Coordinates of C-alpha atoms in Angstrom, one line a residue:
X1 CA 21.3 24.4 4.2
X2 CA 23.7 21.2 5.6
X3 CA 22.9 21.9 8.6
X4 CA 19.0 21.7 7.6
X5 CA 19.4 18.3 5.9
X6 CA 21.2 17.3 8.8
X7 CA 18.5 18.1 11.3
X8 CA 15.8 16.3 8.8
X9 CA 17.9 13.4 8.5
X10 CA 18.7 12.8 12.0
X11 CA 16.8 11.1 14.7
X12 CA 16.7 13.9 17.4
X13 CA 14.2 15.7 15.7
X14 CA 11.9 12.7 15.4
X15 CA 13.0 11.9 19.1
X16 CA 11.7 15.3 19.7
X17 CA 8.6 15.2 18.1
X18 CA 7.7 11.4 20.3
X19 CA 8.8 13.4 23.8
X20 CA 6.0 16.2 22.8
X21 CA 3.6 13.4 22.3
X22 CA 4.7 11.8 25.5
X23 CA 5.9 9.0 24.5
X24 CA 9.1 8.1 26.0
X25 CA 11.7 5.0 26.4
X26 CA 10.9 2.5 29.3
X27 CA 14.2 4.1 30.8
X28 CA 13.6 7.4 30.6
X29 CA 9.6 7.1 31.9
X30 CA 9.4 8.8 34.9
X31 CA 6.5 10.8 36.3
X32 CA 8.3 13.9 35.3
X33 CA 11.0 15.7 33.2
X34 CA 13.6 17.6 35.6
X35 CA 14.2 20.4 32.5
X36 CA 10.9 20.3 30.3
X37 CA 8.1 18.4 32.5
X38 CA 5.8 14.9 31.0
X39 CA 5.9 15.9 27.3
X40 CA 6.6 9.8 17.7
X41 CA -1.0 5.7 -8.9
X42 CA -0.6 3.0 -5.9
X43 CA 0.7 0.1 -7.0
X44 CA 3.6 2.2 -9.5
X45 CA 4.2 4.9 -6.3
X46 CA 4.6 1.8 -4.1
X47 CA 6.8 0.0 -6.5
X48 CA 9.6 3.2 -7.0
X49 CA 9.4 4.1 -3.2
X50 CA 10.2 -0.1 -2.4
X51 CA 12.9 0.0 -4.4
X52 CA 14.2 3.3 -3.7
X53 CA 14.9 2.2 -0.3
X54 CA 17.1 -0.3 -1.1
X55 CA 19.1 1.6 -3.8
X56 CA 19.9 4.4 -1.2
X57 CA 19.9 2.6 1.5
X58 CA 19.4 5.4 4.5
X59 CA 18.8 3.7 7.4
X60 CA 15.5 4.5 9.6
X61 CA 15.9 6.3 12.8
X62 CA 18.5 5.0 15.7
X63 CA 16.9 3.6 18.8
X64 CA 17.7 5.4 21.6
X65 CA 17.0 8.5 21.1
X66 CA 14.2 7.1 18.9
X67 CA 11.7 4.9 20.5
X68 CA 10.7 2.6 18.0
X69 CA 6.9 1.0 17.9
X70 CA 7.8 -1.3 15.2
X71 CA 10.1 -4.1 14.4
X72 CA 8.8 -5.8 11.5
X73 CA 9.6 -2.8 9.4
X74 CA 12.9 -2.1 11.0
X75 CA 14.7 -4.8 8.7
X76 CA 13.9 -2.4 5.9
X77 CA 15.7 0.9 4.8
X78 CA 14.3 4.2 5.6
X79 CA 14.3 6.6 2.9
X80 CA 11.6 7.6 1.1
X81 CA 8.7 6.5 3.5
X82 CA 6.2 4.5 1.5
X83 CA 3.4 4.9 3.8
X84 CA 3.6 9.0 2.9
X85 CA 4.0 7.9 -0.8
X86 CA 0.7 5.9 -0.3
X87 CA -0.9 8.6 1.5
X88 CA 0.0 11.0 -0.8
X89 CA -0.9 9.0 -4.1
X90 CA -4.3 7.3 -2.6
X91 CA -5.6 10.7 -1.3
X92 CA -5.1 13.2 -4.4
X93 CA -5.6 10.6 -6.6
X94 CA -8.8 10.3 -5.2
X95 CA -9.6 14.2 -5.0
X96 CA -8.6 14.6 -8.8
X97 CA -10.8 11.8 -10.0
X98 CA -13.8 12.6 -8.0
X99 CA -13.8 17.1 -7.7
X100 CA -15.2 17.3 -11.4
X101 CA -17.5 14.1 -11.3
X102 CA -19.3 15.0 -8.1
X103 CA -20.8 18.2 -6.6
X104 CA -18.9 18.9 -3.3
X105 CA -16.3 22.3 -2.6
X106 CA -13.1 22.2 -4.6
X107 CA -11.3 23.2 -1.1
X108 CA -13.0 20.8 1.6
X109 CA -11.7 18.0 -0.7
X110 CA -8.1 19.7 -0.8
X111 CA -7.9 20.1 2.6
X112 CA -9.2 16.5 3.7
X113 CA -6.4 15.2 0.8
X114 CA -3.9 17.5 2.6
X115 CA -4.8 16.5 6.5
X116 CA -5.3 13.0 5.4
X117 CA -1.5 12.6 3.7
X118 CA -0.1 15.1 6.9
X119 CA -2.0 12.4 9.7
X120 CA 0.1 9.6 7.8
X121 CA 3.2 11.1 7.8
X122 CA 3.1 12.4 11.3
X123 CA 2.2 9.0 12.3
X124 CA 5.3 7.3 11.0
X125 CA 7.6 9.6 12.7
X126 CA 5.8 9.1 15.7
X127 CA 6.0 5.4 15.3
X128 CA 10.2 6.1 15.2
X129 CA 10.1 4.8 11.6
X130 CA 10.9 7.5 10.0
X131 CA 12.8 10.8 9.9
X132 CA 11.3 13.9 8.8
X133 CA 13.4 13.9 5.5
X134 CA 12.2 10.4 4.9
X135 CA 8.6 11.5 5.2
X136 CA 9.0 14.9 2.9
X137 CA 10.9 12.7 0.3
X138 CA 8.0 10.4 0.1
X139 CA 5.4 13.0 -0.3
X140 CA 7.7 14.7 -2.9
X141 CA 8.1 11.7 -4.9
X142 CA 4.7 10.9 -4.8
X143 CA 3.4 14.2 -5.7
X144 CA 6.3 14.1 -9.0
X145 CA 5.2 11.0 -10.3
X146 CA 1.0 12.3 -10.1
X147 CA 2.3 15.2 -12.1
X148 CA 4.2 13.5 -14.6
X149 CA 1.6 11.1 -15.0
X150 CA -1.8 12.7 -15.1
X151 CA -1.9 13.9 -18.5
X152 CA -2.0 10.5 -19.6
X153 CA -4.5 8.8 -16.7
X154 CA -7.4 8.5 -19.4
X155 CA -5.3 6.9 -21.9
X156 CA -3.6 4.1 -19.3
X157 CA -7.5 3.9 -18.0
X158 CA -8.6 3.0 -21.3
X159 CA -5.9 0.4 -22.1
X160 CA -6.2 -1.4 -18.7
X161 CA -10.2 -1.6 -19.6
X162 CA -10.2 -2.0 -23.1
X163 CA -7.4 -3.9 -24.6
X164 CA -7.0 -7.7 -25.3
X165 CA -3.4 -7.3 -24.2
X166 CA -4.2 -6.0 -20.6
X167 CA -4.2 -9.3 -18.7
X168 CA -1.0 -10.2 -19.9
X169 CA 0.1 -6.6 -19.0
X170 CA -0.9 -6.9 -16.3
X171 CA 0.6 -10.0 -15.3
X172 CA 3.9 -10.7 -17.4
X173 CA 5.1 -6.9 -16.2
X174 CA 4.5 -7.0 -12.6
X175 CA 6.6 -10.7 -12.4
X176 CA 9.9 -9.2 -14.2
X177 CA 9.7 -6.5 -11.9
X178 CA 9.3 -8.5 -9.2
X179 CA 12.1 -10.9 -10.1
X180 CA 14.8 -8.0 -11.0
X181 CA 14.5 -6.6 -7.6
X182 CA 17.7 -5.3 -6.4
X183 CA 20.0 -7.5 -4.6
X184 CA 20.8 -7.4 -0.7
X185 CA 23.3 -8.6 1.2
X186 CA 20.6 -9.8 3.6
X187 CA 17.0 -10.7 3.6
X188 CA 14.4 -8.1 3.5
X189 CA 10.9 -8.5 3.8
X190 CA 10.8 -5.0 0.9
X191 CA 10.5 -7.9 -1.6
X192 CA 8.2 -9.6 -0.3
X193 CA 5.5 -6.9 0.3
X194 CA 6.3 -5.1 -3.0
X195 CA 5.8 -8.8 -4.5
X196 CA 2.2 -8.3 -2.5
X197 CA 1.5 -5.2 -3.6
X198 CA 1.9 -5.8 -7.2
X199 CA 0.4 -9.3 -7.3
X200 CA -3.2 -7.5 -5.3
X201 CA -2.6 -4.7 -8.3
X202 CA -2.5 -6.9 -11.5
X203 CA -5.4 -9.4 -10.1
X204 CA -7.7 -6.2 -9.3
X205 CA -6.6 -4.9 -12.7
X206 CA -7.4 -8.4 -14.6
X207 CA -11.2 -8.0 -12.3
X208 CA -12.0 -4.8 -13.6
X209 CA -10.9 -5.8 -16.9
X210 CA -12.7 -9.2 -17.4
X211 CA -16.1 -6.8 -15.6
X212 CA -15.3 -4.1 -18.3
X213 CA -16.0 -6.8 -21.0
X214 CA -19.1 -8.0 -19.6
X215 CA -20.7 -4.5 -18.4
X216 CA -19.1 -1.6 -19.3
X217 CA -18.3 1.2 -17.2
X218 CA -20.5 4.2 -17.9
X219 CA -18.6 6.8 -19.4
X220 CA -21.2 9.5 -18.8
X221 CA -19.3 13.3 -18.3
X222 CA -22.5 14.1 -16.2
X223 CA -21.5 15.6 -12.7
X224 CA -23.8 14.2 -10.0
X225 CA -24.5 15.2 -6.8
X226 CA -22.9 13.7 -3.5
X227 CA -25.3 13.0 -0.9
X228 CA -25.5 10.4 1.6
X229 CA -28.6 8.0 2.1
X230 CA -30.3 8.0 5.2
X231 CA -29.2 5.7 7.6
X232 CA -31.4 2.5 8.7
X233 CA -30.9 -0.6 11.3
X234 CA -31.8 -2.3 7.6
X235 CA -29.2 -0.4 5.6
X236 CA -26.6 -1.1 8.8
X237 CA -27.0 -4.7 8.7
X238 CA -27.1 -5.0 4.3
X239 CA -23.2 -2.8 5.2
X240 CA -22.1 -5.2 7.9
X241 CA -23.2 -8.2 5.6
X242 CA -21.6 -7.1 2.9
X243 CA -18.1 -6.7 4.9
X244 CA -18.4 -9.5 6.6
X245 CA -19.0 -11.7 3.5
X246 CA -16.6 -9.9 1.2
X247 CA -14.0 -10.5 4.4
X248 CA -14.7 -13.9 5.0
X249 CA -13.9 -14.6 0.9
X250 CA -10.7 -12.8 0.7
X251 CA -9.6 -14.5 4.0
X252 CA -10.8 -17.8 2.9
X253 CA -9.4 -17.4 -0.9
X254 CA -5.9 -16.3 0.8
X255 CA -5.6 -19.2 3.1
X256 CA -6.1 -21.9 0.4
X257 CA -4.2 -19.9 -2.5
X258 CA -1.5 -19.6 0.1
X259 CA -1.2 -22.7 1.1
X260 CA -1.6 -24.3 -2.3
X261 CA 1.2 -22.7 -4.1
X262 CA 3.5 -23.4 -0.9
X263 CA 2.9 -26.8 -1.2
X264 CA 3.5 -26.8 -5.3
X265 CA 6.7 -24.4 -5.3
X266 CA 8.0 -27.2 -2.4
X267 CA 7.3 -30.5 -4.7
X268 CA 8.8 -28.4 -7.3
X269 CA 11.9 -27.3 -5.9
X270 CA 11.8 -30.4 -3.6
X271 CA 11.8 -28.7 -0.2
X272 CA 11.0 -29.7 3.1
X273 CA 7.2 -28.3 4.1
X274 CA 8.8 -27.4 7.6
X275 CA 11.9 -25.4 5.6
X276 CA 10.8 -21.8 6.9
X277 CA 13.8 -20.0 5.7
X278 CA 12.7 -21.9 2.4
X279 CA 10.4 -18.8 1.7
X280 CA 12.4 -16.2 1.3
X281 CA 14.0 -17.9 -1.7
X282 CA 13.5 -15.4 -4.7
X283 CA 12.1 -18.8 -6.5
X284 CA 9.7 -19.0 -4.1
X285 CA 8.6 -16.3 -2.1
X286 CA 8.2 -14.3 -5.7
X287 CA 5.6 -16.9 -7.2
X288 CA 3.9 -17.8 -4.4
X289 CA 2.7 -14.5 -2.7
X290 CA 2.3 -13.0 -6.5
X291 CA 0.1 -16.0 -7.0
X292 CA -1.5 -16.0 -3.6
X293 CA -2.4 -11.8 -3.6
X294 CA -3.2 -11.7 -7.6
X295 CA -5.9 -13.8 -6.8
X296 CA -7.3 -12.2 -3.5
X297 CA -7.2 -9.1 -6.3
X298 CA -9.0 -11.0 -8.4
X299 CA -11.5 -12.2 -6.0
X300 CA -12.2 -8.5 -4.1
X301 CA -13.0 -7.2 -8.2
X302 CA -15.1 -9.8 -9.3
X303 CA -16.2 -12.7 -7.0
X304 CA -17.0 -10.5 -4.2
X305 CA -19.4 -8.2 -5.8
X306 CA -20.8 -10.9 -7.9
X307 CA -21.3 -13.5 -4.9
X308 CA -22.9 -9.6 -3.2
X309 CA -25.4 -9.6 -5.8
X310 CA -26.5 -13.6 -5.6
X311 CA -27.0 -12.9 -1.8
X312 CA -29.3 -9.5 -2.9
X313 CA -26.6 -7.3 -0.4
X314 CA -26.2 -4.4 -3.8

C-alpha cells in the first residue's frame, strides 16, 4: 500500500502519463525515443479544497520530470486539486437536480457526469499540475461533501430564497471566511481566487434572492420533457446577442467595480495608485475583489436577464 501512495504522489507517473500524450520537455524533444518511440455545492467545495491546500501543503508535481503548462498556479500547493473538486461538484450536482425534473435516461446523464469530471482531472495531470493522488483526493472530497450534504439541499434552497436574513448570510459569512484564511509564509494568489469565488457566490445568491421576492420560482413537482428547439439563423443570432450583451455587462461592470474600490481602499489606507505589491495586502486584496466579483454576481443574476428582456432577446 506505501508503495501505491508513493507512486500516486509522485511526479513520474504524471511524467508518464504527458510522454503517452507526447508531450515532452524542450530538452528531451527529439523526433524519436531510442527505448519507447514519440509517445500531461461550488462555492463551499471550492472553499474546503482552497484551504485544504494550504493546511497540507503537498507541493504540485517537480519540473523535470514533469513538464509544466502552467505558472500562475504553480505558486499554489497541490493537494486536493480544485479543478476535480469543481468538476466533480458542478457535474453531479447538476445530474441530481435535473434526472427527476426532466425526461432523459438515468445512465446517459451518469455517464456524461462521470466522463465530464474524468476529462477534468485527466487534463490537470496533463497540464503537470497535478499528481494522480491530488486529483483522486479532490474527486473524493467532493463526492463526501455531496453526500453529506444532500439530504438537506431543499432546506438550504429554501433559506437562500426565502429568508429576510439571506443577504446578510450571504454576505457577512463569506467576508469572515475570507479574512481568517490561513496564514503563509509567502504570498499566494489561493486567497485571492477563493476571495473571487466566494464574492461571484454571495452576489449570485443576493440575485436570485432579490428575483425570488419579485417572481417566485415555480415549485411545480411536474417532470417535463427535454427536447431541443429547432435551430434558426433567427434563434442563432437572439443566442449570440444575448452572449454578447450579457458579456459585454459583466466585463464592463468588472472594470469599473474594479477599479473603483482600488482607488477607495488606496485613499483609505493612503497608498500609492502605482503600489502593485499594495494588492496583495489582506486589507485590500480581500475587500476589493469580494467587492469587485459580488457585484459581477449580482449583475449576471439580475441585471443581465433583466436588461435581456428590455432588449426582447428571452
Amino acid at each position: 500500500m506505501a508503495w501505491l501512495l508513493r507512486a500516486l504522489l509522485g511526479s513520474q507517473l504524471v511524467a508518464h502519463f504527458q510522454r503517452r500524450c507526447g508531450l515532452f520537455p524542450a530538452a528531451e524533444a527529439p523526433l524519436r525515443d531510442p527505448c519507447n518511440g514519440p509517445g500531461r455545492r461550488p462555492q463551499v467545495v471550492m472553499y474546503i479544497g482552497q484551504v485544504s491546500k494550504d493546511i497540507l501543503k503537498w507541493p504540485r508535481p517537480h519540473s523535470p520530470p514533469v513538464v509544466k503548462l502552467e505558472v500562475k498556479a504553480d505558486a499554489e500547493y497541490g493537494m486536493p486539486s480544485t479543478h476535480a473538486m469543481a468538476a466533480t461538484a458542478i457535474s453531479f450536482t447538476f445530474f441530481i437536480v435535473t434526472v427527476n425534473q426532466y425526461k432523459y435516461p438515468f445512465e446517459l446523464g451518469l455517464i456524461a457526469a462521470f466522463v465530464f469530471s474524468t476529462l477534468v482531472g485527466l487534463s490537470r495531470i496533463y497540464t503537470g499540475m497535478h499528481t494522480v493522488l491530488d486529483v483522486i483526493g479532490g474527486t473524493l472530497i467532493s463526492a463526501v461533501l455531496l453526500a453529506l450534504s444532500y439530504p438537506a439541499w431543499d432546506l438550504i434552497d429554501h433559506f437562500l430564497l426565502t429568508s429576510p436574513f439571506c443577504p446578510v448570510f450571504s454576505i457577512a459569512v463569506p467576508l469572515l471566511l475570507c479574512y481568517n484564511y490561513p496564514k503563509l509564509d509567502y504570498y499566494s494568489p489561493t486567497r485571492g481566487d477563493t476571495t473571487t469565488i466566494l464574492g461571484a457566490g454571495a452576489g449570485a445568491i443576493i440575485g436570485f434572492w432579490l428575483t425570488n421576492q419579485y417572481a417566485p420560482l415555480n415549485s411545480s413537482s411536474e417532470t417535463f420533457q427535454l427536447s431541443f428547439p429547432p435551430i434558426s439563423s433567427k434563434r442563432l443570432m437572439v443566442m449570440l446577442a444575448r452572449f454578447l450583451v450579457g458579456v459585454f455587462v459583466l466585463l464592463i461592470t468588472r472594470q469599473f467595480i474594479r477599479r473603483l474600490a482600488l482607488s477607495m481602499l488606496y485613499y483609505w489606507y493612503k497608498v500609492s495608485t502605482s503600489d502593485e505589491e499594495a494588492r496583495k495586502r489582506l486589507e485590500i486584496e480581500v475587500p476589493y475583489k469580494f467587492i469587485t466579483y459580488s457585484s459581477v454576481g449580482f449583475c449576471a443574476t439580475v441585471i443581465v436577464p433583466v436588461l435581456h428582456g428590455l432588449l426582447e432577446l428571452i
